mmCIF file with all atom_site columns, C-alpha atoms in Angstrom:
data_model
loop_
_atom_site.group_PDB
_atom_site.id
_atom_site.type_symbol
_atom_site.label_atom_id
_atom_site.label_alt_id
_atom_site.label_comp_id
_atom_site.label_asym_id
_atom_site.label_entity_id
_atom_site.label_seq_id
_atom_site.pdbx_PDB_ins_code
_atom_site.Cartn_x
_atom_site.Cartn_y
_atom_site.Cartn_z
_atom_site.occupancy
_atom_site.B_iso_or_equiv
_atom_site.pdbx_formal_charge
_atom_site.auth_seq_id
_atom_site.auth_comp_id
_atom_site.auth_asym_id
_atom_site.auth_atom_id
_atom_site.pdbx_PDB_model_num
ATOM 1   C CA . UNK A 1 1   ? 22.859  30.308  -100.909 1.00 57.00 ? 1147 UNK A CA 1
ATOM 2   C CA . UNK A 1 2   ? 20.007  32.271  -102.878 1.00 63.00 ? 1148 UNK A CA 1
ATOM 3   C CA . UNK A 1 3   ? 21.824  30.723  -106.001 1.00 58.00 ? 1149 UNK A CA 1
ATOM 4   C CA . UNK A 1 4   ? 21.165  27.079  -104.933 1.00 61.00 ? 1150 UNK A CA 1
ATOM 5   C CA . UNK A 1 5   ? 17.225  27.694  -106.248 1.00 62.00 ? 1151 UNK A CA 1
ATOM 6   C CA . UNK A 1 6   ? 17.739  28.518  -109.426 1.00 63.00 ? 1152 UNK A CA 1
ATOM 7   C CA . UNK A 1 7   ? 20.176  25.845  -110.403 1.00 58.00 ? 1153 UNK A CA 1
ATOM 8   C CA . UNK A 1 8   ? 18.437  23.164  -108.909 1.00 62.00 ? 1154 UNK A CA 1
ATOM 9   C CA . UNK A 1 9   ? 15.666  24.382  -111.478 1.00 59.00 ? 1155 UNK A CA 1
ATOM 10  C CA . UNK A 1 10  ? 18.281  24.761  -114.387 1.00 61.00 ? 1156 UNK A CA 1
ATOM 11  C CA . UNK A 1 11  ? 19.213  21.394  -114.022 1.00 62.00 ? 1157 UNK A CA 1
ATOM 12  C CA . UNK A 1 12  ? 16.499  19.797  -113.335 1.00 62.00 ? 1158 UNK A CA 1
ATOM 13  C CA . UNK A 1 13  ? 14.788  21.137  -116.904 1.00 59.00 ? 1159 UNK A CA 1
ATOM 14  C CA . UNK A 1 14  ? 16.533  18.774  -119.017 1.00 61.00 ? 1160 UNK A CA 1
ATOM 15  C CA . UNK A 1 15  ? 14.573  15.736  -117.410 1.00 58.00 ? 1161 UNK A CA 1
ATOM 16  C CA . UNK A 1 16  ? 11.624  16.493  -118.582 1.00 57.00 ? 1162 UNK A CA 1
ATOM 17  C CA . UNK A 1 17  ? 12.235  15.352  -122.303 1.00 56.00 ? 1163 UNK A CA 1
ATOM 18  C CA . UNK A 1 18  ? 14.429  12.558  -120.971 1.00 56.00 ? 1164 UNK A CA 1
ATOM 19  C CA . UNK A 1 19  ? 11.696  10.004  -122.210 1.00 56.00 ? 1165 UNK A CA 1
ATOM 20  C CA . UNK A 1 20  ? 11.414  8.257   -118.846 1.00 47.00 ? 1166 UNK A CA 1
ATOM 21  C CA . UNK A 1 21  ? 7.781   7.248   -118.148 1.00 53.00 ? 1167 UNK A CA 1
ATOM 22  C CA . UNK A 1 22  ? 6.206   5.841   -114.920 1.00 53.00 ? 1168 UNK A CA 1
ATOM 23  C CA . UNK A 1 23  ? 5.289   1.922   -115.197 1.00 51.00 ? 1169 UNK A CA 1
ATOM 24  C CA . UNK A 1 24  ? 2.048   2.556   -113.506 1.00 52.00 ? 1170 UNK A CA 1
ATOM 25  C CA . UNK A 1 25  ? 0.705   5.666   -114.943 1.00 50.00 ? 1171 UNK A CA 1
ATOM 26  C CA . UNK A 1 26  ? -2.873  6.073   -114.778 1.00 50.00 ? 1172 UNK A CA 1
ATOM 27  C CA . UNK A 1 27  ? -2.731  4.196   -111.624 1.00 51.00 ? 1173 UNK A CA 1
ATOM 28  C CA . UNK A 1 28  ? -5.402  1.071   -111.123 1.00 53.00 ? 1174 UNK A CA 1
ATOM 29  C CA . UNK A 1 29  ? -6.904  2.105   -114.670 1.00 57.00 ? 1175 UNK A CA 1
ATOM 30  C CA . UNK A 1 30  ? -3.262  2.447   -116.503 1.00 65.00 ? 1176 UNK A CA 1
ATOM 31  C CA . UNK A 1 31  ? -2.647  0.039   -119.185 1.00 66.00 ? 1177 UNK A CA 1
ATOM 32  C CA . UNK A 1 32  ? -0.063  -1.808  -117.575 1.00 75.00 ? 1178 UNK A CA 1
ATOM 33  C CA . UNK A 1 33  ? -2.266  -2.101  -114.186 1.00 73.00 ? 1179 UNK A CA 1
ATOM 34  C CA . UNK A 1 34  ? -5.263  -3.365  -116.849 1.00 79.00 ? 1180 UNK A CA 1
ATOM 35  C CA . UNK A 1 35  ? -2.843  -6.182  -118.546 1.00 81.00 ? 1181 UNK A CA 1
ATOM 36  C CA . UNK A 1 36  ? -1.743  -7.386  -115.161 1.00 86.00 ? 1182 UNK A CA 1
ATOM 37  C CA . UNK A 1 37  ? -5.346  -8.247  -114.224 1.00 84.00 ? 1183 UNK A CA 1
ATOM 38  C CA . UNK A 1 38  ? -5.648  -9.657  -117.429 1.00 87.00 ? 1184 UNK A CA 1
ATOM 39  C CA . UNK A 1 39  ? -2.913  -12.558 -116.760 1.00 91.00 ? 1185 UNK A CA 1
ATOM 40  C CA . UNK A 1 40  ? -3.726  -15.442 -115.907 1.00 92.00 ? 1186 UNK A CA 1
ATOM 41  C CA . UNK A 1 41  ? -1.403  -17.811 -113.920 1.00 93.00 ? 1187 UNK A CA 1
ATOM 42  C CA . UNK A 1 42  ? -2.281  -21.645 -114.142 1.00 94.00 ? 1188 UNK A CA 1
ATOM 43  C CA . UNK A 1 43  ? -1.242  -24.173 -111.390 1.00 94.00 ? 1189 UNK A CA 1
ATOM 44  C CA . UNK A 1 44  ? 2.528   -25.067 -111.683 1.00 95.00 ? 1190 UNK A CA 1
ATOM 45  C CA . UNK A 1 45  ? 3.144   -28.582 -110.250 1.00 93.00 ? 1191 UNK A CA 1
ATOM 46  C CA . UNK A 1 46  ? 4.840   -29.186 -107.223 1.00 93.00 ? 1192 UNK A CA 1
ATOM 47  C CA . UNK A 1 47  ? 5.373   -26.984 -104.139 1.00 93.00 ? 1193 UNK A CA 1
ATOM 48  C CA . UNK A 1 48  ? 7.685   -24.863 -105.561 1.00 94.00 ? 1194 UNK A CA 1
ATOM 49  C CA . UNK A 1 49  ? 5.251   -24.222 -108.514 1.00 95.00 ? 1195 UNK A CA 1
ATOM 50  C CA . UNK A 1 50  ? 2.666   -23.562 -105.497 1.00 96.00 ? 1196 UNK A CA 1
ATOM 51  C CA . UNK A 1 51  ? 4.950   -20.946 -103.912 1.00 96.00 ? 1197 UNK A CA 1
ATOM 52  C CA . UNK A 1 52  ? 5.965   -19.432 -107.438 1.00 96.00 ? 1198 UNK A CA 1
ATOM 53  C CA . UNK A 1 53  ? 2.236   -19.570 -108.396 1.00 95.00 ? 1199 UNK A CA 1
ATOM 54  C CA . UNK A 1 54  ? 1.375   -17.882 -105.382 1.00 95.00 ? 1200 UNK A CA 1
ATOM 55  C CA . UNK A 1 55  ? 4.277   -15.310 -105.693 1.00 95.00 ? 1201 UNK A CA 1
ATOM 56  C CA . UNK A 1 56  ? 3.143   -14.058 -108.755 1.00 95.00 ? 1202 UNK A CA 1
ATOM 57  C CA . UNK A 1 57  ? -0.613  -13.500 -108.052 1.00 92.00 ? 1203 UNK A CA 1
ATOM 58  C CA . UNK A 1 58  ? 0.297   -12.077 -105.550 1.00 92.00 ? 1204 UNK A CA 1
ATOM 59  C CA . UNK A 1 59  ? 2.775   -9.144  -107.274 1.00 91.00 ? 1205 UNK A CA 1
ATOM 60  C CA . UNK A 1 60  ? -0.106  -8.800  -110.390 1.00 89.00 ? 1206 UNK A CA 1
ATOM 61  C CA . UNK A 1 61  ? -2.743  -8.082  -107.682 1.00 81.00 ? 1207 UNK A CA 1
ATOM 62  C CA . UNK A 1 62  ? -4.206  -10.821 -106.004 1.00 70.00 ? 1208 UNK A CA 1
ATOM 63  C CA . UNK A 1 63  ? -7.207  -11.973 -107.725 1.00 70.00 ? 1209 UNK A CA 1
ATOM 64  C CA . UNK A 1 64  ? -8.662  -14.370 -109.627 1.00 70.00 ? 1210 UNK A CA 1
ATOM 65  C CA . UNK A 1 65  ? -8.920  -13.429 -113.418 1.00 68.00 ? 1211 UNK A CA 1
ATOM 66  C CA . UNK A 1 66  ? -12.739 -14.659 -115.195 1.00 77.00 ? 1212 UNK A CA 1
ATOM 67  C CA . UNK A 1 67  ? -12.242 -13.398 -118.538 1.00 84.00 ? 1213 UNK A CA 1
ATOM 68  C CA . UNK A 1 68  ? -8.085  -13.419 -118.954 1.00 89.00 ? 1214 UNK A CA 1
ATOM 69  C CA . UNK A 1 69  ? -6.700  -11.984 -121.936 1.00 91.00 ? 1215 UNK A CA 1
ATOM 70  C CA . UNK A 1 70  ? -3.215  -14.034 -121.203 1.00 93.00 ? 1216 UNK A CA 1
ATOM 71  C CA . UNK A 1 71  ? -1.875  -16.740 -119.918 1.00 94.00 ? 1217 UNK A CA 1
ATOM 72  C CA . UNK A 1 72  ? 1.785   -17.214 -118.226 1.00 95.00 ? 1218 UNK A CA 1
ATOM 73  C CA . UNK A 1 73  ? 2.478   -20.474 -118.854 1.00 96.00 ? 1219 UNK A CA 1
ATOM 74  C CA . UNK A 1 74  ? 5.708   -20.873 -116.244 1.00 97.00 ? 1220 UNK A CA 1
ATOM 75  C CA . UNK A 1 75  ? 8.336   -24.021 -115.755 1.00 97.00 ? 1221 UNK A CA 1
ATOM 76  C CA . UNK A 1 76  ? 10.898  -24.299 -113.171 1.00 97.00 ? 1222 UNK A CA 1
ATOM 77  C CA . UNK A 1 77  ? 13.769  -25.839 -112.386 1.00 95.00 ? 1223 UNK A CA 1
ATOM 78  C CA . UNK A 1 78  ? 15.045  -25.826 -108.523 1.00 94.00 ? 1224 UNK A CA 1
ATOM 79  C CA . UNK A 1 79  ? 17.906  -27.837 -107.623 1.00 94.00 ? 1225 UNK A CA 1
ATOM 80  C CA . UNK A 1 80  ? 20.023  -28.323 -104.827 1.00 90.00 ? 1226 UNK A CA 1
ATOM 81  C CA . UNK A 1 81  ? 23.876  -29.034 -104.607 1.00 89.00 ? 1227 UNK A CA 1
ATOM 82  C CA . UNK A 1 82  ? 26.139  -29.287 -101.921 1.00 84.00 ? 1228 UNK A CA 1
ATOM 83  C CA . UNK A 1 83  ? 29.458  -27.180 -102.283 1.00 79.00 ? 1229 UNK A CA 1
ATOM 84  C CA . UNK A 1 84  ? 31.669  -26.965 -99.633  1.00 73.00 ? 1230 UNK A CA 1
ATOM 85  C CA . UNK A 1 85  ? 33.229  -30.204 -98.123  1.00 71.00 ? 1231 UNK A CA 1
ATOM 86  C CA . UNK A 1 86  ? 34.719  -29.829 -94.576  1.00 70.00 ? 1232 UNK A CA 1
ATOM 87  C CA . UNK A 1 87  ? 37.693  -31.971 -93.193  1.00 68.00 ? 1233 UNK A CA 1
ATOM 88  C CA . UNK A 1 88  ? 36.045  -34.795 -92.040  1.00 74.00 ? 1234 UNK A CA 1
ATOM 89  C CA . UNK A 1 89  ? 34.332  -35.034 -96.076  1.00 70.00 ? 1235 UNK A CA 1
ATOM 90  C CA . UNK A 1 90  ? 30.712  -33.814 -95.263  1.00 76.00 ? 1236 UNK A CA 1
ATOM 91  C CA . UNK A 1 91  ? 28.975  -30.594 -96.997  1.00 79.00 ? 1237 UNK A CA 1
ATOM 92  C CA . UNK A 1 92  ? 29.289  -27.746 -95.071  1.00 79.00 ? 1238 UNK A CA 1
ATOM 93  C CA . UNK A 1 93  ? 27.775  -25.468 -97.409  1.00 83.00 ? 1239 UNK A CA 1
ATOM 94  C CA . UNK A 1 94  ? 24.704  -25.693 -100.316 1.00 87.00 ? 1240 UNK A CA 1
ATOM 95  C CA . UNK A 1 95  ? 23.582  -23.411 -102.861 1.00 90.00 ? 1241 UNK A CA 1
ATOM 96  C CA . UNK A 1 96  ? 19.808  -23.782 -103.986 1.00 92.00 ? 1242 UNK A CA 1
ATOM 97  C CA . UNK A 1 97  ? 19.025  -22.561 -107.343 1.00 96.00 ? 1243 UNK A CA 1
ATOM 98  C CA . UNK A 1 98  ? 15.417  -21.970 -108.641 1.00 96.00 ? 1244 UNK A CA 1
ATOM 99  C CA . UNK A 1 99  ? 15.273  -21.319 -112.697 1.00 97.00 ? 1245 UNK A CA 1
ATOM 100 C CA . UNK A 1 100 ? 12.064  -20.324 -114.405 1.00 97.00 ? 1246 UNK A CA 1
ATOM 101 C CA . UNK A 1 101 ? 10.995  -20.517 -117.901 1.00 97.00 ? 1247 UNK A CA 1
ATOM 102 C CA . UNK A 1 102 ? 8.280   -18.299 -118.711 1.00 97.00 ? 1248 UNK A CA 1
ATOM 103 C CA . UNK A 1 103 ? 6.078   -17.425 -121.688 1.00 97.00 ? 1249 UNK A CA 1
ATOM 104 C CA . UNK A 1 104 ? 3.506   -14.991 -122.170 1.00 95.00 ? 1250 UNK A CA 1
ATOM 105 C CA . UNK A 1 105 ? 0.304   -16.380 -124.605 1.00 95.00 ? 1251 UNK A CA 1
ATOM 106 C CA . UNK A 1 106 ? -2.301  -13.934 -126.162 1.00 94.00 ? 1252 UNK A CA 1
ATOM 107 C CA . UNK A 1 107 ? -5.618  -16.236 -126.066 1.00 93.00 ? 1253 UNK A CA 1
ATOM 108 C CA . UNK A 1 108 ? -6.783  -14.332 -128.349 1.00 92.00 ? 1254 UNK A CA 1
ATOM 109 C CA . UNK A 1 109 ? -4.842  -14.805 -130.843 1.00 93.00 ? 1255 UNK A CA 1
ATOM 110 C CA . UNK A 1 110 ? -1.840  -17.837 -129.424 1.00 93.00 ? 1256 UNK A CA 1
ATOM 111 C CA . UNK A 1 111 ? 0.815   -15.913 -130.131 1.00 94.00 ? 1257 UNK A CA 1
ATOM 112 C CA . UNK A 1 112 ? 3.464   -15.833 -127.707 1.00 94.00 ? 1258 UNK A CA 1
ATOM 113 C CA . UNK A 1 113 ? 4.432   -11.994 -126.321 1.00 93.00 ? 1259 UNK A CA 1
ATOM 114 C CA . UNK A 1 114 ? 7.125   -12.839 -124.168 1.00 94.00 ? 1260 UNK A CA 1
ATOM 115 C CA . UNK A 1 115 ? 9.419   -16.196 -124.019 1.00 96.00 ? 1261 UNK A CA 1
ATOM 116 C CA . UNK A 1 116 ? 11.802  -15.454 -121.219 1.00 96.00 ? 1262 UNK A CA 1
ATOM 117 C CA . UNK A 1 117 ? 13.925  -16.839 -118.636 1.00 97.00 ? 1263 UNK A CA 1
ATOM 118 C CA . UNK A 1 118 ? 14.687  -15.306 -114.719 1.00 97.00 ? 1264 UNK A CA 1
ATOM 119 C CA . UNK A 1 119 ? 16.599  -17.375 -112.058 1.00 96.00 ? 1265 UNK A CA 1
ATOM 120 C CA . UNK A 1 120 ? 18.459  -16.777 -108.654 1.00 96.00 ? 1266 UNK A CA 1
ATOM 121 C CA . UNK A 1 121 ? 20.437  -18.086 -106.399 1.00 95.00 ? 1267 UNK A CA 1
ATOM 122 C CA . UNK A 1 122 ? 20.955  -19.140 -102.700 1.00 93.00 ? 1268 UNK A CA 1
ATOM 123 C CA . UNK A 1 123 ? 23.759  -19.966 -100.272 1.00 90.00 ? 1269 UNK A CA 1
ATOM 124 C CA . UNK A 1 124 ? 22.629  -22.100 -97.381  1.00 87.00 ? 1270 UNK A CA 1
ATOM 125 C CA . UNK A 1 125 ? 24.680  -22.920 -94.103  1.00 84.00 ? 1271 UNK A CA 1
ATOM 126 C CA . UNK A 1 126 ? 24.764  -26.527 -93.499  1.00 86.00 ? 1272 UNK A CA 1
ATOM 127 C CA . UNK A 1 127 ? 24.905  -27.174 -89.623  1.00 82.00 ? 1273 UNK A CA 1
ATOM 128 C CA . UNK A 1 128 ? 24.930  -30.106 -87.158  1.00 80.00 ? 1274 UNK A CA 1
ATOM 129 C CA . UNK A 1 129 ? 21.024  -29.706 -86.993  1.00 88.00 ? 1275 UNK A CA 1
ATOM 130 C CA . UNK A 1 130 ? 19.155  -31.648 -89.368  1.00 88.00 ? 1276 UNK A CA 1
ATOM 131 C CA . UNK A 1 131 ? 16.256  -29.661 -88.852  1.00 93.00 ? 1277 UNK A CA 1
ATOM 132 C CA . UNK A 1 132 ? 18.014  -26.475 -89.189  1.00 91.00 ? 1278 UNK A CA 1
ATOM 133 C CA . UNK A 1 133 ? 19.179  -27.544 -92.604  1.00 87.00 ? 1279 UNK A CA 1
ATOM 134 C CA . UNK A 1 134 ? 16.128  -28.601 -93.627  1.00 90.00 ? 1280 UNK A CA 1
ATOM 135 C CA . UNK A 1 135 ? 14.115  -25.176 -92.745  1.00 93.00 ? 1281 UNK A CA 1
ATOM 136 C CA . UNK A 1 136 ? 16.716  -23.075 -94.096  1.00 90.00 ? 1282 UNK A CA 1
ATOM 137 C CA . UNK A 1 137 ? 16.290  -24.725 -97.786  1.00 91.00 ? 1283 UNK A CA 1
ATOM 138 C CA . UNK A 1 138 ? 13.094  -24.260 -97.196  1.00 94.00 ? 1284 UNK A CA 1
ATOM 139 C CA . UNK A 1 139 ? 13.159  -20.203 -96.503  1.00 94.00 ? 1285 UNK A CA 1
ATOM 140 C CA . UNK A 1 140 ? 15.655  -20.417 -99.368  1.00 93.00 ? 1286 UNK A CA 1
ATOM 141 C CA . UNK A 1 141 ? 13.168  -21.837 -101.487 1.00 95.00 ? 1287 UNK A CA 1
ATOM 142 C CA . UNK A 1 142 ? 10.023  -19.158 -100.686 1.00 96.00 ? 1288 UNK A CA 1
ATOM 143 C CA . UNK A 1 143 ? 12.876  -16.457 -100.759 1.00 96.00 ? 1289 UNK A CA 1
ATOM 144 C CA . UNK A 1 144 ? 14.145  -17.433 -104.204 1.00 96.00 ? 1290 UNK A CA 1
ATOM 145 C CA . UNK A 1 145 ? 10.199  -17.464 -105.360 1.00 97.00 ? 1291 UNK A CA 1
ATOM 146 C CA . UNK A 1 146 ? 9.728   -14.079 -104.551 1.00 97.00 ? 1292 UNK A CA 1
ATOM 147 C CA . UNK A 1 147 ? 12.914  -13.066 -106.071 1.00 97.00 ? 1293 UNK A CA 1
ATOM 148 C CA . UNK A 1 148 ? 12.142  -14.424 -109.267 1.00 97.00 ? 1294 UNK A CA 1
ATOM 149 C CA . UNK A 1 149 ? 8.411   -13.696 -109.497 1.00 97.00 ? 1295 UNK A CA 1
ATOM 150 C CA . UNK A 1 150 ? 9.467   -10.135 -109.001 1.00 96.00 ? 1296 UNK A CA 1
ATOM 151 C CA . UNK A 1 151 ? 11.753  -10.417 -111.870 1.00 97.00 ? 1297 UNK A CA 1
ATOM 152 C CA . UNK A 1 152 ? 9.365   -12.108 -113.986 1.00 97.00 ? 1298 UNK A CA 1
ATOM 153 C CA . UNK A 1 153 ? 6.189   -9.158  -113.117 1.00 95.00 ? 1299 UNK A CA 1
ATOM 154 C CA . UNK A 1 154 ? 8.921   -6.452  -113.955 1.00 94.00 ? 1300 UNK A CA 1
ATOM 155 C CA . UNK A 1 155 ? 9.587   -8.164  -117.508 1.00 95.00 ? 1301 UNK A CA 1
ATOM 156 C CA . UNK A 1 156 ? 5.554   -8.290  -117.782 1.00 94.00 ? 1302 UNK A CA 1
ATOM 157 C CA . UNK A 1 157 ? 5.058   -5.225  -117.320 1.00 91.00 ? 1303 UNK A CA 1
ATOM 158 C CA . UNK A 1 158 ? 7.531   -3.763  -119.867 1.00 91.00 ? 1304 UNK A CA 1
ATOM 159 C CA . UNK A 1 159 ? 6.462   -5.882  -122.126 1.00 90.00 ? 1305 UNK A CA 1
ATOM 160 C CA . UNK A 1 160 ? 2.367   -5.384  -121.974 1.00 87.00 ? 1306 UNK A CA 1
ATOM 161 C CA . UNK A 1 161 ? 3.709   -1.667  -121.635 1.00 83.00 ? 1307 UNK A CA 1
ATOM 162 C CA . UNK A 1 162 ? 5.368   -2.162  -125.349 1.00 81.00 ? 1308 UNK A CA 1
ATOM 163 C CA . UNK A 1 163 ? 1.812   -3.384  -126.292 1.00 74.00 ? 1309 UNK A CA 1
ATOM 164 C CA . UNK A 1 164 ? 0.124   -0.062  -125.799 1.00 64.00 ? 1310 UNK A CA 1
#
């Protein structure tokens, strides 16, 4: 068992040079931390564009940006489709799909850092309730927000990381 300590250490020495870097190093004062404050997200229409909106301010820190030194300029696409058709010919099952289109503007200078898609998917129980049905698209819907706001402040951040 003495052995176990030094080879955890022997292999463990090659990470170091491995090139892997934390996202947020340097903490509130890193430069990815510092670009993130410096977004700034303007309304998107409708209230999935509400719930998006609110999804990402919420994962790039939760404030409201007075001098921004980008904008995300974001367009979605949410649609609902029924899938499954029972015996008797109604839907039994529906898959909501919410689609964003993002870009990434430098005000500075109007160039455009990032152009970039990030979608997902959800399956959603139809049942003899109409206002079952109707609340679980709905929970689909803020689900599938946060799900692709995350996805959309992870490509942010590796891309204002690429601009340090």
């Amino acid at each position: 068992m003495r052995w176990l300590a030094p080879l955890a250490l022997l292999l463990a020495a090659p990470l170091g040079g491995c090139g892997l870097q934390p996202m947020y190093a340097g903490g509130g004062n890193g430069a990815v931390a510092q670009g993130l404050a410096a977004v700034q997200v303007p309304p998107i229409s409708g209230r999935d564009g509400w719930l998006m909106r609110n999804a990402l301010q919420a994962r790039m820190g939760d404030r409201e940006v007075d001098s921004p030194r980008y904008r995300l300029d974001v367009r979605l696409d949410d649609r609902l489709e029924g899938l499954g058709l029972l015996t008797d010919e109604t839907i039994g099952r529906e898959r909501r799909t919410l689609r964003a289109r993002y870009q990434l503007v430098d005000l500075a200078t109007g160039e455009i850092l990032l152009d970039a898609s990030a979608g997902a998917d959800a399956g959603i129980d139809v049942v003899s309730s109409e206002y079952a049905t109707i609340a679980a698209e709905q929970t689909a819907l803020e689900n599938l927000s946060k799900e692709v706001a995350d996805r959309i402040v992870t490509q942010l951040m590796l891309t204002l990381r690429a601009q340090t």
